[in-house]
Coordinates of C-alpha atoms in Angstrom, one line a residue:
X1 CA -32.4 22.1 -24.1
X2 CA -30.7 19.3 -21.6
X3 CA -28.2 20.8 -19.3
X4 CA -24.5 19.4 -20.6
X5 CA -22.6 18.5 -17.7
X6 CA -18.7 18.4 -17.9
X7 CA -17.2 15.0 -17.2
X8 CA -15.9 14.4 -13.9
X9 CA -12.2 15.3 -13.1
X10 CA -10.1 11.9 -12.9
X11 CA -8.1 11.0 -9.8
X12 CA -4.2 11.2 -9.9
X13 CA -2.5 8.1 -10.5
X14 CA 1.3 7.9 -9.9
X15 CA 1.6 5.1 -12.1
X16 CA 0.1 6.6 -15.3
X17 CA 3.3 8.8 -15.4
X18 CA 3.3 8.4 -19.1
X19 CA -0.1 10.1 -19.5
X20 CA 0.5 13.2 -17.2
X21 CA 4.1 13.8 -17.2
X22 CA 4.2 15.8 -20.6
X23 CA 1.6 18.2 -19.2
X24 CA 3.5 18.7 -16.1
X25 CA 6.8 19.1 -17.8
X26 CA 5.0 21.7 -19.9
X27 CA 4.5 23.7 -16.6
X28 CA 8.0 23.5 -16.0
X29 CA 8.8 25.1 -19.3
X30 CA 6.5 27.8 -18.7
X31 CA 8.5 28.9 -15.7
X32 CA 12.0 27.9 -16.4
X33 CA 14.2 29.6 -19.5
X34 CA 15.0 27.2 -22.2
X35 CA 18.8 27.9 -21.5
X36 CA 18.5 26.7 -17.8
X37 CA 16.8 23.4 -18.8
X38 CA 19.1 22.6 -21.4
X39 CA 22.1 22.9 -18.3
X40 CA 20.0 20.6 -16.2
X41 CA 21.4 16.9 -15.4
X42 CA 21.0 14.5 -12.5
X43 CA 24.4 15.9 -11.0
X44 CA 22.9 19.3 -10.4
X45 CA 23.9 20.5 -6.7
X46 CA 22.5 21.2 -4.4
X47 CA 19.1 19.2 -5.5
X48 CA 17.2 19.2 -8.6
X49 CA 14.3 21.5 -7.7
X50 CA 16.6 23.9 -5.5
X51 CA 18.8 24.2 -8.6
X52 CA 16.1 25.1 -11.1
X53 CA 14.9 27.6 -8.8
X54 CA 18.2 29.2 -8.0
X55 CA 19.2 29.1 -11.8
X56 CA 15.7 30.5 -13.0
X57 CA 16.1 33.5 -10.4
X58 CA 19.4 34.0 -11.9
X59 CA 18.5 34.2 -15.5
X60 CA 15.0 36.1 -15.1
X61 CA 15.6 38.1 -11.5
X62 CA 12.0 36.4 -10.6
X63 CA 11.4 33.9 -7.9
X64 CA 9.5 31.1 -8.6
X65 CA 8.0 27.9 -6.8
X66 CA 7.7 24.7 -9.1
X67 CA 6.1 22.6 -6.5
X68 CA 3.5 25.0 -5.9
X69 CA 3.2 25.5 -9.7
X70 CA 2.8 21.7 -10.2
X71 CA 0.5 21.4 -7.2
X72 CA -1.9 24.0 -8.9
X73 CA -1.9 22.0 -12.3
X74 CA -2.8 18.8 -10.3
X75 CA -5.6 20.6 -8.8
X76 CA -6.9 21.8 -12.1
X77 CA -6.4 18.7 -13.9
X78 CA -7.5 16.2 -11.3
X79 CA -10.3 15.7 -8.3
X80 CA -7.5 14.2 -6.1
X81 CA -5.4 11.0 -5.8
X82 CA -5.9 7.2 -6.2
X83 CA -4.4 5.3 -3.4
X84 CA -4.3 1.8 -2.3
X85 CA -5.2 0.0 1.2
X86 CA -4.6 -3.3 1.9
X87 CA -6.5 -5.4 4.7
X88 CA -8.1 -8.6 5.6
X89 CA -11.6 -8.7 6.2
X90 CA -14.5 -11.1 7.4
X91 CA -16.8 -9.6 5.0
X92 CA -16.9 -6.7 2.3
X93 CA -20.0 -5.4 4.8
X94 CA -17.1 -4.5 7.1
X95 CA -16.2 -1.6 5.3
X96 CA -19.5 -1.2 3.5
X97 CA -20.9 0.2 6.4
X98 CA -18.5 2.3 7.9
X99 CA -15.6 2.7 5.7
X100 CA -12.1 2.9 6.7
X101 CA -11.7 4.5 10.2
X102 CA -9.1 6.5 11.6
X103 CA -9.1 5.4 15.1
X104 CA -8.3 7.7 17.7
X105 CA -5.7 7.0 20.2
X106 CA -8.5 6.5 23.2
X107 CA -10.2 3.7 21.0
X108 CA -6.7 1.9 19.9
X109 CA -5.9 1.6 23.5
X110 CA -9.6 0.3 24.5
X111 CA -9.3 -2.3 21.7
X112 CA -6.2 -3.6 22.9
X113 CA -7.3 -3.8 26.6
X114 CA -10.4 -5.5 25.6
X115 CA -8.3 -7.9 23.3
X116 CA -5.8 -9.0 25.7
X117 CA -6.9 -8.0 28.8
X118 CA -7.2 -11.0 31.6
X119 CA -5.2 -12.9 29.1
X120 CA -1.7 -11.2 29.9
X121 CA -0.3 -9.6 33.0
X122 CA -1.8 -5.8 33.2
X123 CA 1.5 -4.2 33.3
X124 CA 2.9 -6.0 30.4
X125 CA 0.1 -5.1 28.6
X126 CA 0.3 -1.4 29.2
X127 CA 3.8 -1.6 28.1
X128 CA 3.3 -3.2 25.0
X129 CA 0.5 -0.6 24.1
X130 CA 2.9 2.1 24.9
X131 CA 5.6 0.3 22.9
X132 CA 3.3 0.0 19.8
X133 CA 2.9 4.0 19.7
X134 CA -1.0 4.4 19.9
X135 CA -0.1 8.2 19.5
X136 CA 1.6 7.9 16.2
X137 CA -0.8 5.1 14.5
X138 CA -4.1 7.1 15.7
X139 CA -5.7 9.5 13.6
X140 CA -5.0 8.5 10.0
X141 CA -6.0 5.9 7.6
X142 CA -2.6 4.7 6.0
X143 CA -2.6 4.2 2.3
X144 CA 0.0 3.3 -0.6
X145 CA 0.8 5.9 -2.6
X146 CA 0.6 3.9 -5.9
X147 CA -0.2 0.2 -6.7
X148 CA 3.9 -0.2 -7.8
X149 CA 4.3 1.0 -4.2
X150 CA 1.9 -1.6 -2.9
X151 CA 3.4 -4.5 -4.9
X152 CA 7.1 -3.1 -4.5
X153 CA 7.8 -3.0 -8.2
X154 CA 11.1 -1.7 -8.7
X155 CA 11.0 -1.9 -12.9
X156 CA 8.5 0.3 -14.7
X157 CA 9.4 -1.7 -18.0
X158 CA 9.0 -5.5 -16.4
X159 CA 6.7 -4.7 -13.6
X160 CA 6.9 -7.7 -11.0
X161 CA 6.3 -7.3 -7.3
X162 CA 4.6 -9.4 -4.7
X163 CA 1.3 -9.0 -2.8
X164 CA 2.1 -6.9 0.8
X165 CA 1.8 -8.7 4.2
X166 CA -1.7 -7.4 5.3
X167 CA -2.9 -6.8 8.9
X168 CA -4.4 -10.1 10.4
X169 CA -8.2 -9.7 11.6
X170 CA -8.5 -7.0 14.3
X171 CA -6.1 -4.8 12.6
X172 CA -2.3 -3.8 12.4
X173 CA -2.7 -2.2 15.7
X174 CA -3.6 -5.3 17.6
X175 CA -1.0 -7.1 15.6
X176 CA 1.6 -4.7 16.9
X177 CA 0.6 -4.9 20.4
X178 CA 0.7 -8.8 20.3
X179 CA 4.3 -8.4 18.7
X180 CA 5.4 -6.9 21.8
X181 CA 3.6 -9.2 24.0
X182 CA 5.1 -12.3 22.1
X183 CA 1.7 -13.5 21.7
X184 CA -0.5 -14.6 18.8
X185 CA -4.1 -12.7 17.9
X186 CA -6.3 -15.4 17.1
X187 CA -8.1 -14.5 13.9
X188 CA -11.5 -15.6 12.2
X189 CA -11.5 -16.8 8.4
X190 CA -10.7 -13.8 6.3
X191 CA -10.0 -12.5 2.9
X192 CA -7.1 -10.4 1.9
X193 CA -8.2 -7.4 -0.3
X194 CA -6.7 -4.6 -1.9
X195 CA -8.9 -1.5 -2.5
X196 CA -8.4 1.6 -4.9
X197 CA -9.5 4.5 -3.0
X198 CA -10.1 7.8 -4.8
X199 CA -9.3 10.5 -2.3
X200 CA -10.5 14.4 -2.8
X201 CA -7.3 17.0 -2.4
X202 CA -9.5 18.3 0.4
X203 CA -9.0 15.1 2.3
X204 CA -5.2 15.1 1.9
X205 CA -3.2 17.5 4.2
X206 CA -1.1 20.6 2.9
X207 CA 2.0 18.6 3.4
X208 CA 0.8 15.6 1.5
X209 CA -0.3 17.6 -1.4
X210 CA 3.0 19.4 -1.5
X211 CA 4.6 15.9 -1.4
X212 CA 2.6 14.4 -4.3
X213 CA 3.3 17.5 -6.5
X214 CA 7.2 17.4 -5.5
X215 CA 7.6 13.7 -6.8
X216 CA 5.0 14.6 -9.7
X217 CA 7.8 17.5 -10.3
X218 CA 10.7 15.0 -10.0
X219 CA 9.0 12.5 -12.2
X220 CA 8.1 14.8 -15.3
X221 CA 11.8 16.1 -15.0
X222 CA 13.3 12.3 -15.1
X223 CA 10.8 11.4 -18.0
X224 CA 11.5 14.9 -20.5
X225 CA 15.4 15.3 -19.4
X226 CA 17.1 12.1 -18.1
X227 CA 17.5 8.3 -18.5
X228 CA 14.2 7.2 -16.9
X229 CA 15.6 3.7 -17.0
X230 CA 17.8 4.6 -13.9
X231 CA 15.1 5.6 -11.9
X232 CA 11.7 4.1 -10.0
X233 CA 9.3 6.7 -11.3
X234 CA 6.9 6.3 -8.6
X235 CA 9.5 6.6 -5.9
X236 CA 9.9 8.8 -2.9
X237 CA 6.3 9.1 -1.3
X238 CA 5.1 5.6 -0.2
X239 CA 2.6 6.4 2.0
X240 CA -0.5 8.6 2.1
X241 CA -1.9 9.1 5.4
X242 CA -5.5 10.2 5.3
X243 CA -6.4 12.1 8.6
X244 CA -10.0 11.3 8.7
X245 CA -12.3 8.4 8.1
X246 CA -12.5 7.3 4.6
X247 CA -16.0 6.6 3.4
X248 CA -17.1 3.4 1.5
X249 CA -18.3 6.1 -1.3
X250 CA -14.2 6.4 -2.0
X251 CA -13.6 3.0 -3.0
X252 CA -13.2 2.7 -6.8
X253 CA -12.6 -0.9 -6.8
X254 CA -11.3 -3.9 -5.0
X255 CA -9.4 -7.0 -5.7
X256 CA -9.1 -10.1 -3.8
X257 CA -5.4 -11.2 -3.0
X258 CA -5.1 -14.6 -1.3
X259 CA -4.9 -16.3 -4.4
X260 CA -1.7 -14.4 -5.7
X261 CA 0.1 -14.1 -2.1
X262 CA 3.4 -15.7 -1.7
X263 CA 4.6 -15.6 -5.2
X264 CA 5.8 -12.9 -7.7
X265 CA 3.1 -11.2 -9.5
X266 CA 2.5 -8.6 -12.2
X267 CA 0.1 -5.7 -11.4
X268 CA -2.1 -7.0 -14.4
X269 CA -2.7 -10.3 -12.6
X270 CA -5.0 -8.4 -10.0
X271 CA -8.8 -8.8 -11.0
X272 CA -10.5 -5.6 -10.0
X273 CA -14.1 -5.5 -9.3
X274 CA -15.9 -2.0 -9.3
X275 CA -17.4 -1.1 -5.9
X276 CA -21.1 -0.7 -6.1
X277 CA -22.2 0.7 -2.7

């Protein structure tokens, strides 16, 4: 008899809150007494989660950590989180070979010196490199936590946004150094892309996982108990920084964006192409 393999877990999409928020709110109901939830509102102090923890303890005598409970539920039901990365490339082969690289500080500094050395005064270049903060930019691949965040969509019921300003060829790092030099980065012809990346939980830091859970909890409370039209459902966590290289195998799909730049767009105008290694 052939072995039946379970379907792989999906990746958590913050914009798909209509699908997952009822499940997460059920987690809340298993930990928080109904009489406490009946008194919950968006005006409770000192904050929604803190209030629920305090009132649950008063009602039951038991401490709870709703964020950790939500985080555990996310790990059970999802393989990781889907995030979005925008960039400009000469060719898709640029990422097919290496994926997205979390350059270290030394590599960033070396790239800036190679690009601008001999073009500007050495002292001015070193000052610009320091001002661009290679220590902060190094060691991570920075991504948008949701497509609505990438497009800066503010109305869940009428989602209209815009293509974000992607880095020029050579990377956002060289662009930042150039700004401090008041210089232009000479670019080769490039194409703008948005990449949908499926990031396993193990590649997300504990702090990032807790922030994801915290905002998922908040979203479930809004959806179940409050007037959601007053809130942006994917708010709060704009960036998910991945503190390692992201291999090309993490790419789920990509969309070219140059034809949509410079005007209002709806998310469904993006034409996604599945990534085939």
